[in-house]
Amino acid sequence: MENINNTYRESIISEATTLRWEVGENFHDSLMESIYKNASEIAAHSVTKKNKQQNHTFDQKLDKIITSRMFGFPAMFIVLAVVFWVTIIGSNAPSAMLASVLIDKIHPWLKEIAAAISTPLWISGLLIDGAYLGMAWVVSVMLPPMAIFFPLFTLLEDFGYLPRVSFNMDSLFRKAGAHGKQALTMSMGFGCNVAGVIATRVIDSPRERLIAIITNNFALCNGRWPTQILIATIFIGGAVPGYLAGIASAGAVVGVALLGVVLSLVVSWGLSRTVLKGEASTFSLELPPYRPPRILRTLYTSLIDRTAIVLWRAVIFAVPAGLVIWLVSNITIEGISLAEYFINWSNPFGLLFGLNGVILLAYIIAIPANEIVIPTILMLTVLTLGMNSVGAGDGVMFELESVNATADIFKAGGWTLLTGINLMLFSLIHNPCSTTIYTIYKETRSLKWTTVSALLPVVMGFIITFFVAQIWRLI
Amino acid sequence: MNNPLETLIIGTIILFVLCVLFWPGKGILANWKKLQKQSLKILIEDALKHLYDFEDKNISSTLHSLSGYLSISGDEAAKIAQKLKDISLIDIHNEKLLLTPDGRTYALKIIRVHRLWESYLADETGVKEKDWHLRAEEKEHYIDQEEANILAARMGNPAYDPHGDPIPTASGDLPVKKGKHLTEAAVGKVYKIVHIEDEPIAIYSQIVAMGLYPGMQLKIVEVTKEKIKFVAEGEECVLSPLIATNLTVAQIIIPEKIKKDFKTLSSLKIGEEGEVVGISRACRKQQRRRLLDFGIVPGTKIISELQGFSKDPIAYKIRGTLIALRKQQTDYIYIKK
């Protein structure tokens, strides 16, 4: 009995082995296909659809216009321009209000309390001038634009317009080896690179998603716009005759932003042909029907999911940065602060790239947020020059109401037109802020790609500023 | 400040040197890493593969063929052969190198890893077809049997690699060989490509460039000493016998619905409707799954609906949903009107 069973089993196993080779390599696929086919047949029998013909033709007409050669691109630019304009204009007042409350009111008030309960100077300096001010700065500069930009963007998405933008842009991005949806994640990056990186989740092809993540940093984010505008106004606007100043400086800022777009395409192209060649790639893009946006829901989700999370992450990183900034300017060895040591030592390197030691130090200690780069630069410049009449003390970041006063500080620091131009370039092309780097790690779960995303832009930035500086001096 | 011209030149030189050193895949560092990987173990394993390959083709291998295959000198080949004999993986009879059963088992293990890795590259990554073989050729020496089994299980234990070669099972089983060279095919009969030989690379990439793939159906039109003519997927192809010997085909008694007047989805004009007949076998795993996800299966009706200001991508109405597909994808989808 046992024997017969065994022979029987053996024969089944050998039969199975032969069949394994016979069914061929397409067996799994055919199985899948038949499952889909069955399901669709069952659905066709048992599901009835309401006639939605009317909606359908409306969608078709709208699609024809939005994706046409005549209206497609102009409509896209106008929509994006309006979104940015509303963001910039709309966030001015709340930003100023937040700054006046957090920085001008609460900050002195905290200092007073600290003095009243006779806290040691270094503790109040570290915690209030360092940590608190770092956080206050990030919140007041970052919160209002994000709270306006993200809901607007989400509304467009909800309405169904953004997928059409991807559709329009896909042929351009395809040539760069990327996905049309990268147009969206890039636009999102103009608001905040953290949000841009998170938004790449809509790209379901692994290679194109990595490309979108690595190049997102080339979208000039919210935190860098004020730097660009300030430097352009002072240096570009100051280099041309007065009546051209406004146009020239605005043109320079837009030029830098466009350079970012071009760079992100070029880098996408390079990445998809070198290091990312082996990653899997598939394409899919659904164009959902248009529908009226659900405004309240959108407000809620974009404020909670996007703004709050991004802001929280930024604050977490800004607090230690504030501490470090205060410490390097206040710890002194033989009467000279750590910051000054570093600045004196790195100044020659900085000059090689048309920058200076102050800018290099500012970009190192202000990694957590681009928003605090300018306040840090101002504080450090004043610190190294020993200008006691301006600013609020060593290690206390500040900004000035008047552009001219700011310009005077820069000029006293030895800045030239070249410094201005290269600072604008370096502000565009440098490592992402630490919040973004952390987010990239969370999204990719890969140290390798996080390192690439962090180092690639900063290396590019140094190469570009180096050549600009040398050629500039040559001419 | 230094002379800017000098700085510029020095900077350019440094940049150039850094590129030469660190360029991904081609730089000196990358090449050095590749060189480091050339070791005795690799030579031994490659030698076994060569012996197995020749045994499979009923050709006897010699020291001469071995040194040619490994691109090493005759002396070195003799050393490798002696080494193999010492660990009793091969026997040497009248200058012929023969695999012992142990040697054959070892060779099959390497081949299993090689073919599994090719399947992995084809199904799970975006590596180009012509690079599969070369990459697997490197990788095969670094994956042990346990990892190979895990890899196989993850891919659902594939039976064939993307070239149509059977993948040896963990116990070293292979199917009985069937099929013949395309040059031996009979006029008027229908065949299926069961195997495309991936060496030499030059010929293989030519075959790939023509769009031939394992599983493709061919109807033979003409066989002469100068050329072989056949119809595949509605198009007539002509191959020289030299290339045709790299293709192994098996006769099909009952051809799959020969897709006679089928077209690709990409040929559909805006506003036209077509019914899906199938998806090309050349469209593999992830890409194929994506198309299936959209419900693109035989019988599905598709309307070409919207063309943007570029001709690629085009939006199609599939099962009530508007989906944009790139031309590269729609070339894979067969339809009838």
Coordinates of C-alpha atoms in Angstrom, one line a residue, chain B residues 105-270:
Chain B
T105 CA 26.0 20.6 -10.9
Y106 CA 28.2 23.6 -10.2
A107 CA 27.8 24.9 -13.7
L108 CA 24.1 24.6 -13.5
K109 CA 24.0 26.6 -10.3
I110 CA 25.9 29.4 -11.9
I111 CA 23.6 29.3 -15.0
R112 CA 20.5 29.3 -12.7
V113 CA 21.8 32.5 -11.0
H114 CA 22.6 34.0 -14.4
R115 CA 19.2 33.4 -15.9
L116 CA 17.3 34.3 -12.7
W117 CA 19.2 37.6 -12.6
E118 CA 18.3 38.3 -16.3
S119 CA 14.7 37.6 -15.5
Y120 CA 15.0 40.0 -12.5
L121 CA 16.5 42.7 -14.7
A122 CA 13.9 42.3 -17.3
D123 CA 10.9 42.2 -15.0
E124 CA 11.7 44.4 -12.0
T125 CA 14.1 47.1 -13.4
G126 CA 14.4 49.4 -16.3
V127 CA 17.7 48.0 -17.5
K128 CA 17.8 47.9 -21.3
E129 CA 17.5 44.6 -23.1
K130 CA 21.0 44.6 -24.5
D131 CA 22.6 45.1 -21.0
W132 CA 20.8 42.2 -19.3
H133 CA 23.4 39.6 -20.3
L134 CA 26.4 41.6 -19.4
R135 CA 25.1 42.6 -16.1
A136 CA 24.0 39.0 -15.2
E137 CA 27.5 37.9 -16.3
E138 CA 28.9 40.0 -13.5
K139 CA 26.3 39.3 -11.0
E140 CA 26.2 35.5 -11.3
H141 CA 29.4 35.2 -9.2
Y142 CA 28.1 37.1 -6.2
I143 CA 24.7 35.5 -5.4
D144 CA 24.8 32.3 -3.4
Q145 CA 22.2 29.5 -3.8
E146 CA 20.1 30.6 -0.8
E147 CA 19.8 34.2 -2.2
A148 CA 19.0 32.7 -5.6
N149 CA 16.1 30.7 -4.1
I150 CA 14.7 33.8 -2.3
L151 CA 15.0 35.8 -5.6
A152 CA 13.3 33.0 -7.5
A153 CA 10.5 32.7 -5.0
R154 CA 10.0 36.5 -5.0
M155 CA 9.5 36.4 -8.8
G156 CA 7.1 33.4 -8.6
N157 CA 9.7 30.8 -9.6
P158 CA 9.9 31.7 -13.3
A159 CA 10.6 28.7 -15.6
Y160 CA 12.2 30.6 -18.4
D161 CA 14.4 33.6 -18.7
P162 CA 13.6 36.6 -20.9
H163 CA 15.6 35.0 -23.8
G164 CA 13.4 31.9 -23.6
D165 CA 16.1 29.8 -22.0
P166 CA 14.9 27.4 -19.2
I167 CA 16.1 28.3 -15.7
P168 CA 17.5 25.2 -14.0
T169 CA 15.5 24.4 -10.8
A170 CA 17.1 24.5 -7.4
S171 CA 17.8 20.8 -7.8
G172 CA 19.3 21.3 -11.3
D173 CA 16.5 20.1 -13.4
L174 CA 16.1 21.2 -17.0
P175 CA 13.4 20.3 -19.6
V176 CA 14.2 18.1 -22.6
K177 CA 15.5 20.3 -25.3
K178 CA 13.3 21.0 -28.3
G179 CA 13.1 23.3 -31.2
K180 CA 15.5 23.9 -34.0
H181 CA 17.4 26.7 -35.6
L182 CA 15.4 29.1 -37.7
T183 CA 17.6 28.1 -40.7
E184 CA 16.1 24.6 -40.5
A185 CA 12.5 25.8 -40.5
A186 CA 10.0 24.6 -43.2
V187 CA 8.3 27.0 -45.6
G188 CA 4.7 27.7 -45.0
K189 CA 4.7 26.4 -41.4
V190 CA 4.1 28.5 -38.3
Y191 CA 6.7 28.6 -35.6
K192 CA 7.2 30.3 -32.2
I193 CA 10.6 31.7 -31.2
V194 CA 11.6 29.7 -28.1
H195 CA 15.1 31.0 -27.7
I196 CA 17.3 33.9 -28.7
E197 CA 21.0 33.2 -28.2
D198 CA 22.5 36.2 -26.4
E199 CA 26.1 35.8 -27.6
P200 CA 27.7 37.3 -29.6
I201 CA 26.4 40.6 -28.4
A202 CA 26.6 42.3 -31.8
I203 CA 24.2 39.8 -33.4
Y204 CA 21.9 39.7 -30.3
S205 CA 21.5 43.5 -30.2
Q206 CA 20.7 43.4 -33.9
I207 CA 17.9 40.9 -33.3
V208 CA 16.6 42.9 -30.4
A209 CA 16.6 46.0 -32.6
M210 CA 14.4 44.2 -35.1
G211 CA 11.8 43.7 -32.4
L212 CA 12.0 39.9 -32.3
Y213 CA 11.3 38.4 -28.9
P214 CA 10.8 34.9 -27.4
G215 CA 7.2 33.8 -27.8
M216 CA 6.7 35.7 -31.1
Q217 CA 4.9 33.8 -33.9
L218 CA 6.5 33.5 -37.3
K219 CA 5.2 32.2 -40.6
I220 CA 8.0 31.1 -42.8
V221 CA 7.8 32.5 -46.4
E222 CA 11.1 31.6 -47.9
V223 CA 14.3 29.8 -46.9
T224 CA 17.4 29.9 -49.1
K225 CA 21.1 29.8 -48.5
E226 CA 21.2 33.6 -48.7
K227 CA 18.2 34.6 -46.6
I228 CA 15.3 33.5 -44.5
K229 CA 12.1 35.4 -45.0
F230 CA 9.1 35.3 -42.7
V231 CA 6.1 37.2 -41.5
A232 CA 5.9 38.3 -37.9
E233 CA 3.1 40.4 -36.4
G234 CA 1.9 41.4 -39.8
E235 CA 5.3 42.6 -41.0
E236 CA 7.7 40.8 -43.3
C237 CA 11.2 40.3 -42.1
V238 CA 14.4 39.1 -43.8
L239 CA 17.3 37.7 -41.9
S240 CA 20.7 36.4 -43.1
P241 CA 21.4 32.8 -42.1
L242 CA 24.2 34.0 -39.8
I243 CA 21.7 35.8 -37.7
A244 CA 19.0 33.2 -38.1
T245 CA 21.1 30.5 -36.4
N246 CA 20.9 32.5 -33.2
L247 CA 17.2 32.0 -33.2
T248 CA 15.7 28.7 -32.0
V249 CA 12.1 28.0 -33.0
A250 CA 9.5 25.4 -32.3
Q251 CA 6.7 24.5 -34.6
I252 CA 3.2 25.3 -33.4
I253 CA 0.5 22.9 -34.5
I254 CA -2.5 25.1 -33.7
P255 CA -1.3 28.7 -34.0
E256 CA -2.8 31.2 -31.6
K257 CA -5.4 33.3 -33.3
I258 CA -3.1 34.7 -36.0
K259 CA -3.5 38.4 -35.6
K260 CA -4.1 39.0 -39.2
D261 CA -5.5 42.5 -39.7
F262 CA -4.6 43.7 -36.2
K263 CA -3.1 47.1 -35.7
T264 CA -1.4 48.8 -32.8
L265 CA -3.3 51.2 -30.6
S266 CA -0.9 53.9 -31.6
S267 CA -2.3 53.8 -35.2
L268 CA -5.8 54.7 -34.0
K269 CA -6.8 58.2 -35.1
I270 CA -8.5 60.7 -32.7

